[in-house]
Coordinates of C-alpha atoms in Angstrom, one line a residue:
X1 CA 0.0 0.0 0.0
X2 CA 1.8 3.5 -1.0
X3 CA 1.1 6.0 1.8
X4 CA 0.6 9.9 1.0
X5 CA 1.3 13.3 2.9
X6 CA 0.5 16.6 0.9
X7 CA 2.1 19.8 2.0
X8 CA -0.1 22.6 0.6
X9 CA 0.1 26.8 1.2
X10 CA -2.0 28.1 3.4
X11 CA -1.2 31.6 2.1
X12 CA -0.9 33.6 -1.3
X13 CA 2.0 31.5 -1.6
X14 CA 6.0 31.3 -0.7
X15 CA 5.2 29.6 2.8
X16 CA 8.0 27.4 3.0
X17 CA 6.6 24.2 1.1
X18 CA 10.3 23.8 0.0
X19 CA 11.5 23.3 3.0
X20 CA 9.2 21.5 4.7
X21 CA 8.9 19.0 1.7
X22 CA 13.1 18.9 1.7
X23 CA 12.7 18.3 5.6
X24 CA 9.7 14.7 5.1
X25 CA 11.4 13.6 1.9
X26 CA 14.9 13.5 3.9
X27 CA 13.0 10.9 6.4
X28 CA 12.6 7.9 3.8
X29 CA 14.5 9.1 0.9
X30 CA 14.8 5.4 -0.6
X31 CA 10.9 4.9 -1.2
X32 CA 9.2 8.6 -1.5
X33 CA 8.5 10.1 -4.8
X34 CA 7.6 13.7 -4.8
X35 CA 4.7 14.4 -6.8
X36 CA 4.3 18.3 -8.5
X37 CA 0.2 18.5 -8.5
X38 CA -0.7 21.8 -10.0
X39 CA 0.9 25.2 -11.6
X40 CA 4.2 25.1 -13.0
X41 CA 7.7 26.6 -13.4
X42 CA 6.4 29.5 -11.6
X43 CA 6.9 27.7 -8.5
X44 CA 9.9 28.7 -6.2
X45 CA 10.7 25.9 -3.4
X46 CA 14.0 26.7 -1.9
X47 CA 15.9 23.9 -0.6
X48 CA 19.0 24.0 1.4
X49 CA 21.4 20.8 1.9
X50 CA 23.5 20.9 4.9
X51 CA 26.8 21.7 2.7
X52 CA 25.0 25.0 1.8
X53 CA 24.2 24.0 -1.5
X54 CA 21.0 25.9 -2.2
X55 CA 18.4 25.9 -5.1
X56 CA 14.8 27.4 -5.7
X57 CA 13.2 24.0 -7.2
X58 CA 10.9 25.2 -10.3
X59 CA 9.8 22.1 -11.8
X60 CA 11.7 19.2 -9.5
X61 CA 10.9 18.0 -6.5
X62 CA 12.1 19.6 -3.2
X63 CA 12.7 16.7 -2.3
X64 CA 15.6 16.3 -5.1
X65 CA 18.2 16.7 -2.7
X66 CA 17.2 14.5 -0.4
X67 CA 17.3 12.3 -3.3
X68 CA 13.6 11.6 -4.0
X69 CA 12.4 11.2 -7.6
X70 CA 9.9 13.7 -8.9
X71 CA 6.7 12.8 -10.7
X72 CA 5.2 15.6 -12.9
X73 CA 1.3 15.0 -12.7
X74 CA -0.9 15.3 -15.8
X75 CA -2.2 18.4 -13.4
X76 CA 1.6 19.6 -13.9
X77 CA 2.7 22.1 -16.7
X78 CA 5.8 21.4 -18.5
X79 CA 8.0 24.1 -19.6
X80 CA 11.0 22.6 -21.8
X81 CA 13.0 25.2 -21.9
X82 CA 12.9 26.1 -17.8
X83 CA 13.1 22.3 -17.2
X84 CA 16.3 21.7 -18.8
X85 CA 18.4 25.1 -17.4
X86 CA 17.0 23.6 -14.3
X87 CA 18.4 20.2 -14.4
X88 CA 21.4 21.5 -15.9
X89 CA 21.7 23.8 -12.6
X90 CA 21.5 21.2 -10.2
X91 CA 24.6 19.0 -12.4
X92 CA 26.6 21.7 -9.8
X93 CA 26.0 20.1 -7.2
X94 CA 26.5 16.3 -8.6
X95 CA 22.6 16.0 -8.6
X96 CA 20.9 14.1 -11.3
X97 CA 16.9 13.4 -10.5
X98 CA 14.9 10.5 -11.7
X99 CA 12.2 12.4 -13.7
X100 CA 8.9 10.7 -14.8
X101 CA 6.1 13.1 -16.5
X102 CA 2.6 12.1 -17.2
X103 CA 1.7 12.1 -21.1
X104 CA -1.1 14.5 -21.2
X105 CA 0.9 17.2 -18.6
X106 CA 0.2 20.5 -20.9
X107 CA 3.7 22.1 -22.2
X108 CA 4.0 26.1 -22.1
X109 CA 5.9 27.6 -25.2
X110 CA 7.7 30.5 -25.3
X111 CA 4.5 31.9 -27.6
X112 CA 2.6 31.8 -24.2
X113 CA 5.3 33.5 -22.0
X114 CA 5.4 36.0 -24.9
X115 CA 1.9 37.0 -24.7
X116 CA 1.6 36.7 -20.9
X117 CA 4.6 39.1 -20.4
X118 CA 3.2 41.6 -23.0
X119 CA -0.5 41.5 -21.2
X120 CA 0.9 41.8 -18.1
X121 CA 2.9 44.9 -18.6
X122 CA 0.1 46.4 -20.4
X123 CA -2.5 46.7 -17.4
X124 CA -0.3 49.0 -15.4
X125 CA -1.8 49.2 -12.4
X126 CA -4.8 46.5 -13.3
X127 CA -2.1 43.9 -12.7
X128 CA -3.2 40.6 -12.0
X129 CA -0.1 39.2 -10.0
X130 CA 1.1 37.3 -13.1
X131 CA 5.0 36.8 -12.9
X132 CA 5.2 36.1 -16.4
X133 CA 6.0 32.2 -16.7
X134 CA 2.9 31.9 -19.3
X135 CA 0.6 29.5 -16.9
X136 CA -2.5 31.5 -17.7
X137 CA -1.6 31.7 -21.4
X138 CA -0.9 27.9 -21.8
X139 CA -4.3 27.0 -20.3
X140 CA -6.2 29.3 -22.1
X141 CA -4.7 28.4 -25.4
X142 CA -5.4 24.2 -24.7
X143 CA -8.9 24.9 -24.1
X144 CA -9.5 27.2 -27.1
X145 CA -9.0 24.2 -29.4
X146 CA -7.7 20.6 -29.6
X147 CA -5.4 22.1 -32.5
X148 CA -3.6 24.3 -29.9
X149 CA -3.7 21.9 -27.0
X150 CA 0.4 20.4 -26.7
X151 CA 0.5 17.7 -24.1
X152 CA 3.7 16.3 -23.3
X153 CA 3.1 12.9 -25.1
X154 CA 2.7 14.8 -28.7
X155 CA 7.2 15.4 -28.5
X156 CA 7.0 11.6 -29.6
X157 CA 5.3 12.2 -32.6
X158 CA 6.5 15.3 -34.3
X159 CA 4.8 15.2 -37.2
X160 CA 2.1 15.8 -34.6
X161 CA 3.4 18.3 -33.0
X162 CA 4.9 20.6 -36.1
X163 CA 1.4 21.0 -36.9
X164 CA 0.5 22.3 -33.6
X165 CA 3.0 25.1 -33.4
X166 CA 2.4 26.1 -37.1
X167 CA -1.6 26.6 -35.7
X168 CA -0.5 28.2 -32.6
X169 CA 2.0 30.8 -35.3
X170 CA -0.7 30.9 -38.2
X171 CA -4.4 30.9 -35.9
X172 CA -3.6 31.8 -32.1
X173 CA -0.9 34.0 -32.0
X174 CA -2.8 36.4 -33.6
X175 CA -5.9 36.1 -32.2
X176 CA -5.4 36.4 -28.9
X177 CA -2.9 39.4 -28.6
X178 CA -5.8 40.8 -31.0
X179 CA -8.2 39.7 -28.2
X180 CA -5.6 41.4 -25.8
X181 CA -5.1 44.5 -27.6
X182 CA -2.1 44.1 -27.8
X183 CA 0.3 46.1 -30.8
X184 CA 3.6 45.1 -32.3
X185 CA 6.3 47.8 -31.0
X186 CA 6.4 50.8 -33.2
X187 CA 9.8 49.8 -34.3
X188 CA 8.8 46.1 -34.9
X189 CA 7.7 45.2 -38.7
X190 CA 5.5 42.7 -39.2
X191 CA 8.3 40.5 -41.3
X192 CA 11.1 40.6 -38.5
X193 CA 8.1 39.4 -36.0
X194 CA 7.2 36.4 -37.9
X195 CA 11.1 35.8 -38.0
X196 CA 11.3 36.1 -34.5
X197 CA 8.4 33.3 -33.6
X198 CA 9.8 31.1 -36.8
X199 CA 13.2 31.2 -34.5
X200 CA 11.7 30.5 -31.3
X201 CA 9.6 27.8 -32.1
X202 CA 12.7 26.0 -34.0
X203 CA 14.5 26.2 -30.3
X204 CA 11.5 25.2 -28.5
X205 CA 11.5 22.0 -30.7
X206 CA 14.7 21.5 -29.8
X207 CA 14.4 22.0 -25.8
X208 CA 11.1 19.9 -26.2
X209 CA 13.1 16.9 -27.5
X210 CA 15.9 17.8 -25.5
X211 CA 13.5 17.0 -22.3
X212 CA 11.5 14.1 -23.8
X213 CA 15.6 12.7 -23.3
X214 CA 15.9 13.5 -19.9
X215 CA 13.0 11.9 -18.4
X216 CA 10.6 9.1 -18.6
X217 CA 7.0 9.2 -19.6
X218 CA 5.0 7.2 -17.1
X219 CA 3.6 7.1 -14.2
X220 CA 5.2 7.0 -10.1
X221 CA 8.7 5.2 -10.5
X222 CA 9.1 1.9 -9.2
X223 CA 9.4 1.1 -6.3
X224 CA 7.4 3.6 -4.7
X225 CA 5.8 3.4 -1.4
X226 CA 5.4 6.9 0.1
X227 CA 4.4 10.3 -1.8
X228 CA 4.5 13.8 -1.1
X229 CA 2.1 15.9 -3.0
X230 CA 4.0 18.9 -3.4
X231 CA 1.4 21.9 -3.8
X232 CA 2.7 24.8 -5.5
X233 CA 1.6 29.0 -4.9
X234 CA -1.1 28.7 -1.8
X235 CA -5.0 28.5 -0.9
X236 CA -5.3 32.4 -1.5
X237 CA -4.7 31.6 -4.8
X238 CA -6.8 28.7 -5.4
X239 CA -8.7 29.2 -9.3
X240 CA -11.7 28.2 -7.4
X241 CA -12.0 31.1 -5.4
X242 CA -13.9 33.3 -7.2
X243 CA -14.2 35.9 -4.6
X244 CA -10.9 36.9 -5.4
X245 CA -10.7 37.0 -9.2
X246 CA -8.5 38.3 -11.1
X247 CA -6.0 37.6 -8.8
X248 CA -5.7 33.6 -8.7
X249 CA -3.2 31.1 -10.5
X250 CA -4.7 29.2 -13.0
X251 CA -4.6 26.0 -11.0
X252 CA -6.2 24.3 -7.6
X253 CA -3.8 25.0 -4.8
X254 CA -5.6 22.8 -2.5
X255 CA -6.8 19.2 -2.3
X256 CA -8.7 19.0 -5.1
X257 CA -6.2 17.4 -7.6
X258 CA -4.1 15.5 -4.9
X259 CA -7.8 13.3 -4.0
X260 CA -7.6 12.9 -7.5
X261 CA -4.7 11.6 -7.9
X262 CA -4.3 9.6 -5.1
X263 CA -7.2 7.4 -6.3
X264 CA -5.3 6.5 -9.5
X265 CA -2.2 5.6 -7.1
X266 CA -4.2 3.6 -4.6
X267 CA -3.9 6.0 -1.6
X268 CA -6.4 5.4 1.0
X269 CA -5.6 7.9 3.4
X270 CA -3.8 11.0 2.8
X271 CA -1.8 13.0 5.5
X272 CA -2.4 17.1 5.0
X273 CA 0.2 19.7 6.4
X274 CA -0.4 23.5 5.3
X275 CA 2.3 25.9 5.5
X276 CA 2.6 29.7 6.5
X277 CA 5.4 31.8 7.5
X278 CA 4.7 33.2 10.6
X279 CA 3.6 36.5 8.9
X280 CA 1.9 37.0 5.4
X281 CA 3.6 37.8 2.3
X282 CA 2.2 38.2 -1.5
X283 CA 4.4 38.6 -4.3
X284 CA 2.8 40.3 -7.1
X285 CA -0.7 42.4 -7.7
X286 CA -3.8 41.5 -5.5
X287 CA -5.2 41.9 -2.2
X288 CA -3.4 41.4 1.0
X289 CA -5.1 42.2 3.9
X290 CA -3.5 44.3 6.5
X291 CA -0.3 45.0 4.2
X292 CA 2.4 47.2 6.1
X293 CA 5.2 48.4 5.4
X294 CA 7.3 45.6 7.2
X295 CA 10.2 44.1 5.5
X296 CA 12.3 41.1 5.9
X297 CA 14.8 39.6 4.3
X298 CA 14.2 37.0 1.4
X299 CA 16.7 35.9 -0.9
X300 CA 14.3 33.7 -2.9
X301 CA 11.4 36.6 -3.9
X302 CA 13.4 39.3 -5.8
X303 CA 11.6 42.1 -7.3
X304 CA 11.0 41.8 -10.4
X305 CA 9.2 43.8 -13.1
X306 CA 5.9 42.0 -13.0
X307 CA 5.4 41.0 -10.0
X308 CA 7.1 44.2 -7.9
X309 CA 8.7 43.8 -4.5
X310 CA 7.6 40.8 -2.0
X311 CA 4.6 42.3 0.2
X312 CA 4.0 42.0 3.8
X313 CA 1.5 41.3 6.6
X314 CA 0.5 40.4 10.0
X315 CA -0.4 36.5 9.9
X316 CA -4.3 37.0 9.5
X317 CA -5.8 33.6 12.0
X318 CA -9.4 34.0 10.4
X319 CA -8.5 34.6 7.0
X320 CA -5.9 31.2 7.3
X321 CA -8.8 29.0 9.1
X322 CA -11.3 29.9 7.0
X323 CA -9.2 29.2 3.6
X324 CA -8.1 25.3 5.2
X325 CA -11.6 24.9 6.1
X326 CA -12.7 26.0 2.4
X327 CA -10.6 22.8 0.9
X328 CA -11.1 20.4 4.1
X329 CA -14.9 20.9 3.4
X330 CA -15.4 18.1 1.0
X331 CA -12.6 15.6 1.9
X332 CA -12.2 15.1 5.4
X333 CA -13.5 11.2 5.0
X334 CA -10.1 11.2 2.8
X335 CA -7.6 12.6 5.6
X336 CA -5.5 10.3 8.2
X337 CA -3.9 14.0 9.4
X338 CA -4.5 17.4 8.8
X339 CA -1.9 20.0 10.6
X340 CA 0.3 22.9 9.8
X341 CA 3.9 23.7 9.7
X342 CA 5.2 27.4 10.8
X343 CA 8.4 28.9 9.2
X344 CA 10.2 32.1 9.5
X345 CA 10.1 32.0 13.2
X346 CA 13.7 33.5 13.4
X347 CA 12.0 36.7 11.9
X348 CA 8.4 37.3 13.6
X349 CA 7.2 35.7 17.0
X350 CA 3.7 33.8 15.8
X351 CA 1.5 36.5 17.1
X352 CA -1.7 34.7 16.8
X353 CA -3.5 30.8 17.6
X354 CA -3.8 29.2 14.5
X355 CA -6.7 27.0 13.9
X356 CA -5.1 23.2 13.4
X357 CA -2.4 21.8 15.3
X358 CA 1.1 22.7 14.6
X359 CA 3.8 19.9 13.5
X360 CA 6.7 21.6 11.9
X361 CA 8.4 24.8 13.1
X362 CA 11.1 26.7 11.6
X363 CA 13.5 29.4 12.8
X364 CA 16.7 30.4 13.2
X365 CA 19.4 32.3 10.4
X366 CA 19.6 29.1 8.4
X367 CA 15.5 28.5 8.0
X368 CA 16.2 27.3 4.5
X369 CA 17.9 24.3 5.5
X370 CA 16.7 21.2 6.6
X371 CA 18.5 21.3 10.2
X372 CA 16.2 24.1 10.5
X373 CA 12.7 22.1 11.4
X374 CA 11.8 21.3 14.3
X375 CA 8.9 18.9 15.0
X376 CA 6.1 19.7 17.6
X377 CA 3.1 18.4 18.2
X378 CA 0.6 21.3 19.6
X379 CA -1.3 24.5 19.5
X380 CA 1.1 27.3 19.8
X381 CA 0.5 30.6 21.8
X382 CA 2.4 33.5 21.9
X383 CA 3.8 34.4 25.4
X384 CA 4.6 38.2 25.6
X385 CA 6.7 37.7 28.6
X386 CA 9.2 35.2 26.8
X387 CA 8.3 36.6 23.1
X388 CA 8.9 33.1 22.7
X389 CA 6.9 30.1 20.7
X390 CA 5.7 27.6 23.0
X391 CA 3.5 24.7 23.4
X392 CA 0.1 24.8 25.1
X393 CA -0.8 20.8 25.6
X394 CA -1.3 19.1 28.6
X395 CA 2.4 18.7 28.8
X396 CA 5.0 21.0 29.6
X397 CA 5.4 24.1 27.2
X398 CA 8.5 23.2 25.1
X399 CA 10.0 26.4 23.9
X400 CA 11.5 25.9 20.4
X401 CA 14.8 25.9 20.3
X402 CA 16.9 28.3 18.0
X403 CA 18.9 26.7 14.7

């Protein structure tokens, strides 16, 4: 029987998934696969190994280090050229990951990153929080129309998938910057443009095959016995929460794909941690209630010229309980577990009671590596006396100690 545990964002996002995933995998390294169940390459999950080798994990596993295999769901979105700079990356630090990808994962192209980065400069200050990775773009385009829907499967036949891209140039392109409206730069003629995506879509063929080398098509490698559902942005981002359109990934966040797939791998019972920094942050355009002007250090989140500077917050408890009770609402017959991990401690006390029993903690200058967590079992109160984290159980408070 293969067990599961899915680690999932409480927030809008950069939690700490990374590290918590880096921290489970690293208990039963032999027999875990991590498994990538929604978004994409926009993911960041920073992992650090106890050498110092550090890497923000994009399309692999965060596990990777600990020497897990990753498993890209057909939930997952495959970005060729991304993927391979990543994998190429990690060959620094004498890592090679077992990679398996589901056939009918959907594949971004450089056509969608195009057009996502030219929409999302064009709202100004109507920014939707994109960060320019093409996610909304590639799902958008694979609805529209079988002819512009590229699964990962199609790089075996390319026949197949030559008469994809040529739709995508000839039909969608320019459609939907039409739809956009969006303009060619004044200085752009219409000839050098066509060269341009003639060009790019020659080198996505060639990252596309270039990938279909490096991995396997298939389902969870052999051998397999434990999974970690790695969730990528956070419940505040959820597609299904409509309340806060525009600004959502184009994904489920939550539980809603992991059920999924753990019936087609025989889970029975799934284990659920979500994970927030002990204060909230949003990267990018959106609401973020109680933003201040608070700032901490975070090597990960650089600005960047769609998404801005990392934004802060006091850690909201009701806005947190009611987003976990949102996705727990129609799967708690499913759940063996459901608790939360707390990072960033070494930054901000936890201020507040959160509403599910805390397993993980993290704090201390190092809270990106895996010596970092600490394992607790309790509800956590803040004690203005010690401005310390401690446990409220019937036994003893246990302060958590530093890293």
């Amino acid at each position: 029987m293969i067990s599961g545990h899915a680690v999932i964002g409480a927030g809008y996002g950069d939690e700490g998934k990374g590290l918590i995933i880096h921290y489970l995998a690293s208990r039963s390294p032999s027999d875990t696969t991590v498994v990538r169940f929604n978004g994409g390459a926009q993911a960041g999950h920073t992992a650090v190994t106890p050498e110092g080798h550090r890497h923000v994990f994009g399309h692999l596993g965060a596990g990777s280090f600990a020497g897990c295999p990753t498993h890209l769901s057909r939930f997952f979105i495959v970005n060729p050229i991304l993927f391979n700079r990543e994998l190429e990356s990690l060959k620094a630090f004498g890592s090679s990951p077992v990679v398996t990808v589901h056939g009918d994962a959907l594949v971004s192209t450089p056509i969608d990153m195009y057009i996502n980065q030219k929409a999302e400069l064009a709202r100004g200050k109507g920014r939707h929080g994109s960060c320019g990775i093409g996610i909304n773009e590639t799902v958008t385009r694979s609805l529209s129309d079988p002819r512009f829907r590229i699964v990962f499967a199609d790089a075996l036949f390319p026949d197949r998938l030559e008469s994809k891209l040529d739709a995508i140039k000839r039909f969608w392109l320019p459609s939907r910057l039409a739809e956009l409206g969006i303009e060619l730069d004044s200085e752009t003629r219409p000839d050098s443009f066509e060269l341009m995506v003639d060009s790019i879509v020659a080198g996505f063929i060639d990252d596309l095959q270039d990938m279909l080398r490096r991995v396997t098509i298939s389902g969870l490698p052999r051998g397999t016995r434990h999974v970690i559902f790695e969730g990528a942005q956070g419940l505040m981002l959820d597609e299904g929460r409509e309340d806060l359109f525009p600004h959502v990934t184009r994904s489920r966040t939550g539980l809603t794909n992991v059920v999924l797939l753990a019936d087609e791998f025989g889970i029975e019972a799934l284990d659920v941690t979500y994970v927030t920094r002990s204060y909230l942050t949003r990267h990018g355009a959106g609401p973020l209630p109680g933003e201040c002007d608070w700032h901490f250090a975070d090597e990960t989140n650089a600005p960047n010229r769609f998404q801005g500077n990392l934004r802060f917050a006091p850690l909201d408890a009701e806005l947190i309980a009611d987003a976990i009770e949102r996705d727990l609402e129609m799967y708690y017959s499913r759940l063996a577990s459901v608790d939360m991990a707390v990072t960033c401690l070494d930054q901000h006390d936890l201020s507040i009671e959160l509403p599910r029993e805390i397993a993980y903690v993290s704090r201390g200058p190092s809270r990106d590596q895996v010596a970092a967590v600490r394992e607790y079992k309790g509800l956590y109160r803040y004690s203005h006396r010690s401005r310390s984290v401690s446990g409220d159980r019937a036994a003893p408070a246990l302060s958590i100690p530093a890293s």
